[in-house]
Tab-separated table of C-alpha atoms in Angstrom:
chain	number	residue	atom	x	y	z
A	1	MET	CA	277.877	104.947	253.327
A	2	VAL	CA	274.845	102.755	253.848
A	3	PRO	CA	273.252	103.367	257.290
A	4	GLN	CA	273.333	100.346	259.575
A	5	THR	CA	271.402	99.356	262.686
A	6	GLY	CA	272.995	97.596	265.534
A	7	THR	CA	276.656	96.522	265.470
A	8	LEU	CA	276.772	94.214	262.458
A	9	VAL	CA	280.294	93.190	261.617
A	10	VAL	CA	280.859	91.105	258.506
A	11	LEU	CA	284.143	89.188	258.274
A	12	LEU	CA	285.232	88.874	254.601
A	13	VAL	CA	287.436	85.829	254.591
A	14	ALA	CA	288.438	83.425	251.834
A	15	THR	CA	286.600	80.558	253.449
A	16	LEU	CA	283.290	82.361	253.701
A	17	ALA	CA	280.466	79.995	253.055
A	18	SER	CA	278.031	82.049	251.055
A	19	ALA	CA	274.439	80.909	251.151
A	20	ALA	CA	273.853	82.817	247.933
A	21	HIS	CA	276.364	80.711	246.020
A	22	ALA	CA	275.241	77.428	244.395
A	23	GLN	CA	271.603	78.139	245.461
A	24	VAL	CA	268.762	76.808	243.375
A	25	VAL	CA	265.258	78.308	243.327
A	26	ARG	CA	262.183	76.553	242.018
A	27	ILE	CA	259.963	78.819	240.003
A	28	GLY	CA	256.545	77.974	238.693
A	29	VAL	CA	256.263	79.163	235.154
A	30	LEU	CA	253.339	79.774	232.684
A	31	GLY	CA	250.868	78.955	235.439
A	32	LEU	CA	248.766	82.025	234.619
A	33	PHE	CA	247.539	80.135	231.503
A	34	ARG	CA	246.423	76.990	233.481
A	35	PRO	CA	247.651	74.808	230.605
A	36	THR	CA	246.405	71.339	229.865
A	37	GLU	CA	249.068	70.973	227.065
A	38	LEU	CA	252.675	72.067	226.869
A	39	ILE	CA	255.364	71.835	224.206
A	40	VAL	CA	259.069	71.437	224.846
A	41	SER	CA	261.937	71.737	222.380
A	42	ALA	CA	265.729	72.269	222.560
A	43	VAL	CA	267.612	75.409	221.677
A	44	PRO	CA	269.534	75.264	218.364
A	45	GLY	CA	272.689	73.236	218.518
A	46	ALA	CA	271.799	71.514	221.786
A	47	ALA	CA	269.766	68.520	222.955
A	48	VAL	CA	267.742	67.852	226.112
A	49	VAL	CA	266.529	64.647	227.665
A	50	ALA	CA	262.992	64.059	228.837
A	51	HIS	CA	262.613	61.582	231.677
A	52	VAL	CA	259.136	59.947	231.712
A	53	GLY	CA	259.014	57.353	234.461
A	54	LYS	CA	261.831	54.902	233.810
A	55	GLN	CA	262.105	55.964	230.134
A	56	SER	CA	264.290	58.654	228.649
A	57	PHE	CA	263.834	60.453	225.327
A	58	VAL	CA	266.271	62.809	223.566
A	59	ILE	CA	264.742	65.977	222.117
A	60	ASP	CA	266.939	67.324	219.381
A	61	ASN	CA	266.392	69.615	216.450
A	62	THR	CA	268.246	67.184	214.161
A	63	SER	CA	266.238	64.033	215.012
A	64	ALA	CA	262.652	62.835	214.524
A	65	CYS	CA	261.904	63.951	218.140
A	66	ARG	CA	262.126	67.744	217.719
A	67	VAL	CA	259.141	69.039	219.634
A	68	ALA	CA	257.601	67.128	222.528
A	69	THR	CA	253.927	67.554	223.317
A	70	ILE	CA	252.897	66.981	226.890
A	71	THR	CA	249.256	66.727	227.836
A	72	SER	CA	247.336	66.151	231.049
A	73	GLY	CA	245.380	62.836	230.865
A	74	PRO	CA	242.879	61.132	233.159
A	75	SER	CA	245.552	58.692	234.449
A	76	GLY	CA	248.780	60.742	234.238
A	77	ILE	CA	250.792	62.833	231.872
A	78	ASP	CA	251.021	61.795	228.230
A	79	PHE	CA	254.259	62.475	226.368
A	80	HIS	CA	254.413	62.420	222.574
A	81	CYS	CA	257.511	63.320	220.460
A	82	GLY	CA	258.102	62.141	216.918
A	83	THR	CA	257.081	58.495	216.768
A	84	THR	CA	257.480	57.874	220.538
A	85	SER	CA	254.955	57.995	223.269
A	86	ALA	CA	255.015	57.467	227.024
A	87	ARG	CA	252.994	58.167	230.111
A	88	GLY	CA	254.001	58.970	233.649
A	89	ASP	CA	253.151	60.814	236.865
A	90	GLU	CA	255.939	63.361	236.326
A	91	ILE	CA	258.211	64.533	233.534
A	92	THR	CA	261.639	66.108	233.996
A	93	VAL	CA	263.822	67.667	231.293
A	94	THR	CA	267.572	68.012	231.756
A	95	ARG	CA	270.806	67.812	229.789
A	96	ARG	CA	272.295	64.424	229.074
A	97	GLU	CA	274.384	64.803	232.235
A	98	ALA	CA	271.231	65.318	234.299
A	99	THR	CA	272.219	68.967	234.800
A	100	ALA	CA	270.449	72.203	233.960
A	101	ALA	CA	269.432	72.602	230.323
A	102	GLU	CA	268.515	75.322	227.885
A	103	PHE	CA	265.076	74.663	226.405
A	104	PHE	CA	261.862	76.259	225.083
A	105	LEU	CA	258.614	75.730	226.954
A	106	GLY	CA	255.351	76.852	225.547
A	107	VAL	CA	251.547	76.787	225.748
A	108	PRO	CA	250.306	76.007	222.220
A	109	GLY	CA	248.802	79.039	220.459
A	110	LYS	CA	249.633	81.350	223.374
A	111	ILE	CA	253.233	81.716	224.410
A	112	THR	CA	256.720	80.218	224.184
A	113	ARG	CA	259.688	81.141	226.328
A	114	ARG	CA	263.284	80.034	226.783
A	115	TYR	CA	264.508	78.833	230.093
A	116	ARG	CA	267.720	77.626	231.724
A	117	GLY	CA	267.426	74.978	234.476
A	118	LYS	CA	265.813	71.664	235.199
A	119	LEU	CA	262.202	71.359	234.157
A	120	GLU	CA	259.632	69.441	236.252
A	121	ILE	CA	256.098	68.904	235.022
A	122	ARG	CA	253.230	67.441	237.087
A	123	SER	CA	249.447	67.400	236.747
A	124	ARG	CA	247.032	68.783	239.426
A	125	SER	CA	243.303	68.522	238.781
A	126	GLY	CA	243.869	68.331	235.027
A	127	VAL	CA	246.198	71.335	234.897
A	128	LEU	CA	249.903	70.961	234.124
A	129	ILE	CA	252.242	72.512	236.708
A	130	SER	CA	255.586	73.398	235.208
A	131	VAL	CA	258.546	74.235	237.517
A	132	VAL	CA	261.983	75.342	236.527
A	133	ALA	CA	264.703	74.707	239.134
A	134	MET	CA	267.286	77.313	238.185
A	135	ASP	CA	270.498	78.701	239.644
A	136	LEU	CA	269.882	81.617	241.910
A	137	GLU	CA	272.025	84.033	239.835
A	138	THR	CA	270.192	82.974	236.669
A	139	ALA	CA	266.904	83.856	238.359
A	140	VAL	CA	268.342	87.191	239.649
A	141	ALA	CA	269.468	88.212	236.134
A	142	SER	CA	266.211	87.125	234.595
A	143	ILE	CA	264.215	89.190	237.146
A	144	VAL	CA	266.385	92.274	236.641
A	145	ALA	CA	265.950	91.994	232.834
A	146	ALA	CA	262.163	91.606	233.189
A	147	GLU	CA	261.710	94.430	235.660
A	148	ASN	CA	263.774	97.169	233.917
A	149	LEU	CA	263.768	99.160	230.758
A	150	PRO	CA	266.551	98.602	228.177
A	151	ASN	CA	268.266	101.935	228.919
A	152	THR	CA	268.359	101.551	232.708
A	153	PRO	CA	271.785	102.613	234.117
A	154	LEU	CA	273.971	99.878	235.621
A	155	GLU	CA	273.858	101.232	239.179
A	156	ALA	CA	270.037	101.014	239.160
A	157	LEU	CA	270.289	97.464	237.805
A	158	LYS	CA	272.725	96.590	240.635
A	159	ALA	CA	270.254	97.861	243.242
A	160	GLN	CA	267.523	95.792	241.592
A	161	ALA	CA	269.740	92.726	241.547
A	162	ILE	CA	270.438	92.927	245.304
A	163	ALA	CA	266.746	93.483	246.012
A	164	ALA	CA	265.745	90.522	243.838
A	165	ARG	CA	268.417	88.273	245.326
A	166	SER	CA	267.306	89.125	248.875
A	167	TYR	CA	263.685	88.442	247.966
A	168	LEU	CA	264.582	85.026	246.533
A	169	LEU	CA	266.599	84.036	249.599
A	170	ALA	CA	264.165	85.358	252.246
A	171	GLY	CA	260.805	85.177	250.594
A	172	ARG	CA	260.167	81.481	250.029
A	173	GLY	CA	256.963	79.766	251.075
A	174	ARG	CA	254.398	81.678	248.911
A	175	HIS	CA	253.399	78.465	247.077
A	176	GLN	CA	253.247	74.762	247.964
A	177	GLU	CA	254.514	73.289	244.712
A	178	PHE	CA	257.408	75.688	244.217
A	179	ASP	CA	259.292	78.609	245.746
A	180	PHE	CA	257.930	81.434	243.543
A	181	CYS	CA	255.749	82.034	240.532
A	182	ASP	CA	256.690	84.138	237.513
A	183	THR	CA	254.063	86.810	237.883
A	184	THR	CA	253.908	89.988	239.926
A	185	HIS	CA	252.415	87.979	242.727
A	186	CYS	CA	255.992	86.799	243.408
A	187	GLN	CA	258.682	87.874	240.963
A	188	TYR	CA	258.154	89.157	237.442
A	189	LEU	CA	260.437	86.793	235.461
A	190	ARG	CA	260.848	86.101	231.783
A	191	GLU	CA	263.725	84.606	229.700
A	192	PRO	CA	267.272	84.630	230.985
A	193	PRO	CA	269.365	87.447	229.485
A	194	GLY	CA	272.595	86.976	227.625
A	195	GLN	CA	275.908	86.840	229.613
A	196	SER	CA	276.971	90.160	228.175
A	197	SER	CA	273.697	91.932	228.846
A	198	PRO	CA	273.463	94.721	231.416
A	199	ALA	CA	271.149	92.601	233.619
A	200	ALA	CA	273.606	89.712	233.742
A	201	THR	CA	276.444	92.152	234.274
A	202	ALA	CA	274.533	93.700	237.277
A	203	ALA	CA	273.905	90.281	238.749
A	204	ARG	CA	277.559	89.253	238.459
A	205	ALA	CA	278.796	92.557	239.895
A	206	THR	CA	276.656	92.112	243.046
A	207	ARG	CA	276.928	88.343	243.305
A	208	GLY	CA	276.332	87.222	246.922
A	209	LEU	CA	275.146	90.629	248.182
A	210	VAL	CA	271.819	90.977	249.929
A	211	LEU	CA	269.877	93.602	251.805
A	212	ALA	CA	269.557	93.228	255.625
A	213	TYR	CA	267.667	94.899	258.365
A	214	GLN	CA	268.839	94.432	262.014
A	215	ASP	CA	271.256	91.686	260.890
A	216	HIS	CA	268.563	89.717	259.064
A	217	VAL	CA	268.049	89.298	255.304
A	218	PHE	CA	264.525	90.263	254.293
A	219	ALA	CA	262.377	90.042	251.152
A	220	PRO	CA	262.220	93.597	249.882
A	221	MET	CA	259.284	94.834	247.818
A	222	TYR	CA	259.743	97.120	244.818
A	223	THR	CA	257.492	98.859	242.359
A	224	ARG	CA	257.668	100.115	238.784
A	225	SER	CA	256.687	103.690	239.529
A	226	CYS	CA	255.426	105.334	242.680
A	227	SER	CA	253.263	108.427	242.943
A	228	GLY	CA	256.011	110.765	244.180
A	229	ARG	CA	256.203	109.230	247.625
A	230	THR	CA	256.485	105.490	248.410
A	231	HIS	CA	253.835	103.768	250.425
A	232	THR	CA	254.056	101.592	253.542
A	233	PRO	CA	252.230	98.298	253.718
A	234	SER	CA	249.876	99.489	256.415
A	235	GLU	CA	248.775	102.423	254.203
A	236	LEU	CA	247.514	99.860	251.706
A	237	GLY	CA	245.911	97.485	254.197
A	238	MET	CA	248.672	94.898	253.914
A	239	THR	CA	250.088	92.913	256.693
A	240	HIS	CA	253.291	94.019	258.517
A	241	SER	CA	256.530	92.650	257.152
A	242	ALA	CA	259.906	91.922	258.656
A	243	TYR	CA	261.104	95.332	257.452
A	244	PRO	CA	259.274	98.504	258.646
A	245	TYR	CA	258.884	100.244	255.334
A	246	PHE	CA	259.165	103.963	255.420
A	247	SER	CA	257.310	106.464	253.161
A	248	VAL	CA	260.123	108.316	251.331
A	249	GLU	CA	260.037	111.060	248.763
A	250	CYS	CA	260.736	110.101	245.130
A	251	ARG	CA	261.668	113.342	243.392
A	252	TYR	CA	261.539	111.893	239.862
A	253	CYS	CA	257.982	110.505	240.172
A	254	ARG	CA	256.899	113.742	241.840
A	255	GLN	CA	258.103	115.724	238.783
A	256	HIS	CA	257.262	113.054	236.200
A	257	PRO	CA	254.202	111.139	237.448
A	258	ALA	CA	253.090	108.067	235.480
A	259	ARG	CA	249.393	109.026	234.939
A	260	TRP	CA	246.747	106.557	233.715
A	261	GLU	CA	243.002	106.384	233.097
A	262	SER	CA	240.519	103.491	232.821
A	263	ARG	CA	236.826	102.974	232.437
A	264	ILE	CA	235.067	100.211	234.397
A	265	ARG	CA	231.486	99.174	235.000
A	266	ARG	CA	229.612	100.732	237.910
A	267	GLN	CA	229.203	97.270	239.513
A	268	ASP	CA	232.987	96.800	239.602
A	269	LEU	CA	233.365	100.003	241.620
A	270	THR	CA	231.889	98.302	244.694
A	271	GLU	CA	234.990	96.063	244.816
A	272	LEU	CA	237.452	98.852	244.186
A	273	ARG	CA	238.925	101.033	246.918
A	274	SER	CA	241.769	103.525	246.740
A	275	LEU	CA	244.816	102.647	248.749
A	276	ASP	CA	243.653	99.007	249.174
A	277	GLU	CA	246.143	96.620	247.485
A	278	ASN	CA	244.143	93.460	248.209
A	279	ALA	CA	241.011	94.963	246.608
A	280	ARG	CA	242.995	96.128	243.586
A	281	ILE	CA	244.528	92.692	243.060
A	282	ILE	CA	241.162	91.024	243.153
A	283	ILE	CA	239.668	93.285	240.469
A	284	VAL	CA	242.707	93.266	238.133
A	285	ARG	CA	242.855	89.543	238.168
A	286	ARG	CA	239.448	89.629	236.590
A	287	LEU	CA	239.607	92.791	234.461
A	288	GLY	CA	243.288	92.729	233.444
A	289	TRP	CA	246.525	93.903	235.061
A	290	ASP	CA	246.604	97.168	233.130
A	291	THR	CA	243.036	98.177	234.218
A	292	ILE	CA	244.032	99.596	237.601
A	293	PRO	CA	247.818	99.804	237.524
A	294	SER	CA	248.265	101.327	241.026
A	295	ASP	CA	246.544	102.072	244.330
A	296	ASP	CA	246.610	105.890	243.914
A	297	PHE	CA	243.452	106.894	242.040
A	298	THR	CA	240.229	108.838	241.977
A	299	THR	CA	236.850	107.908	240.435
A	300	ARG	CA	234.058	109.721	238.801
A	301	PRO	CA	230.806	108.575	237.050
A	302	GLU	CA	230.534	109.198	233.326
A	303	GLY	CA	227.492	107.853	231.534
A	304	GLY	CA	227.088	104.187	232.336
A	305	LYS	CA	230.735	103.820	233.320
A	306	VAL	CA	233.143	104.880	236.017
A	307	VAL	CA	236.259	106.727	234.992
A	308	VAL	CA	239.291	105.846	237.131
A	309	GLN	CA	242.167	108.223	237.045
A	310	GLY	CA	245.454	107.449	238.794
A	311	VAL	CA	249.158	107.818	239.034
A	312	GLY	CA	251.957	105.278	239.441
A	313	GLN	CA	252.429	101.627	238.463
A	314	GLY	CA	252.401	98.915	241.150
A	315	HIS	CA	251.813	99.027	244.904
A	316	GLY	CA	254.367	101.816	245.436
A	317	ILE	CA	256.206	100.078	248.213
A	318	GLY	CA	259.982	99.950	248.552
A	319	LEU	CA	262.413	100.681	245.696
A	320	CYS	CA	260.810	102.679	242.902
A	321	GLU	CA	262.361	101.551	239.632
A	322	ALA	CA	261.627	104.792	237.841
A	323	GLY	CA	263.107	106.790	240.686
A	324	ALA	CA	266.159	104.444	240.866
A	325	ARG	CA	266.859	105.052	237.218
A	326	ALA	CA	266.765	108.792	237.809
A	327	MET	CA	269.095	108.615	240.817
A	328	ALA	CA	271.565	106.553	238.818
A	329	ASP	CA	271.421	109.040	235.950
A	330	ASP	CA	272.244	111.750	238.523
A	331	GLY	CA	275.356	109.840	239.689
A	332	ALA	CA	274.058	107.820	242.662
A	333	ASP	CA	275.496	104.290	243.143
A	334	PHE	CA	273.522	101.199	244.198
A	335	HIS	CA	274.306	101.744	247.884
A	336	GLN	CA	272.820	105.253	247.734
A	337	ILE	CA	269.760	103.997	245.861
A	338	LEU	CA	269.040	101.208	248.317
A	339	SER	CA	269.623	103.328	251.390
A	340	HIS	CA	267.191	105.946	250.046
A	341	TYR	CA	264.289	103.545	249.395
A	342	TYR	CA	265.079	101.191	252.272
A	343	PRO	CA	266.267	103.391	255.171
A	344	ASN	CA	268.218	101.754	258.050
A	345	THR	CA	269.292	98.725	255.996
A	346	ALA	CA	272.739	97.348	255.110
A	347	VAL	CA	274.071	95.672	252.027
A	348	ILE	CA	275.952	92.535	253.267
A	349	PRO	CA	277.260	89.226	251.931
A	350	ALA	CA	274.640	86.501	252.205
A	351	THR	CA	276.195	83.871	254.476
A	352	ALA	CA	274.851	80.856	256.293
A	353	GLU	CA	275.424	82.850	259.550
A	354	ILE	CA	273.091	85.672	258.551
A	355	PRO	CA	269.469	84.618	259.279
A	356	ALA	CA	266.505	85.491	257.144
A	357	SER	CA	263.409	87.324	258.356
A	358	HIS	CA	259.969	86.141	257.243
């Protein structure tokens, strides 16, 4: 049974107005590339409509307008598709019924991804800002798929789904233009998984369930692999959150540590400090995310370089995905996994009456 604080009583009635149902989250995508040009196309067998100012254009694999090119210009956004062109301050892409669409969005020569939702494109200082407004459960399934390995047990995926849903409902406000980005700064998100996939199954099985502390939904943090014991934000120099994270033992990572080694320049060492998440983020944004994967490391000089040896992947706070997989393999259900990594919390239905902590 999940430990609870206080005297929270949840009434499960047929008329329960769930805040998690019919929710839409706005996620900024592909911003890491700072694109000045984007391409949009429809998935096979479907069509999407691009709205540019007062004009609308059908993008269809069977028509002359198959792939739309969108560029940031000095006086707005330029739209080109087949033999048609237009210019506007904003471009949106939907289905013909003005509802969520399936489409491909890409940065030429770099990356193309499939999304499901309503696409909004604006220009800021010459850079195209692309936002996908997607259904909450689509976002949850996409995050679960992106965060976990293909062989992850279903109960671990369910725990991840509840943590991701809680984060999406309680963690807004990290960006001005949208709710969340698609990087590890907010939520690691890629393409939506198929409806029969384990990630989508986990999202459906836990639909409407969130994680609460003292009757409040909070935005739980999670990490790919800890160093055998999870960290607290204060240990890493991070600000206090609505939930007082506890340092808990992770038996799997203790027995199977994820070790790594990197070599960096001596001048970069002045910016790098062990157990300092803010310092780590600053340096990996410049040197690459795989350079310093975690905050648990030691350093030693070697020639003209510095050898950095560490263990773990990510900040090590909250649910450890590697440990959750091992717990599920040993027979633990999602309640047991969540109560282990988030002590003194409760899994509850997300309702309009349950406030969120920020």
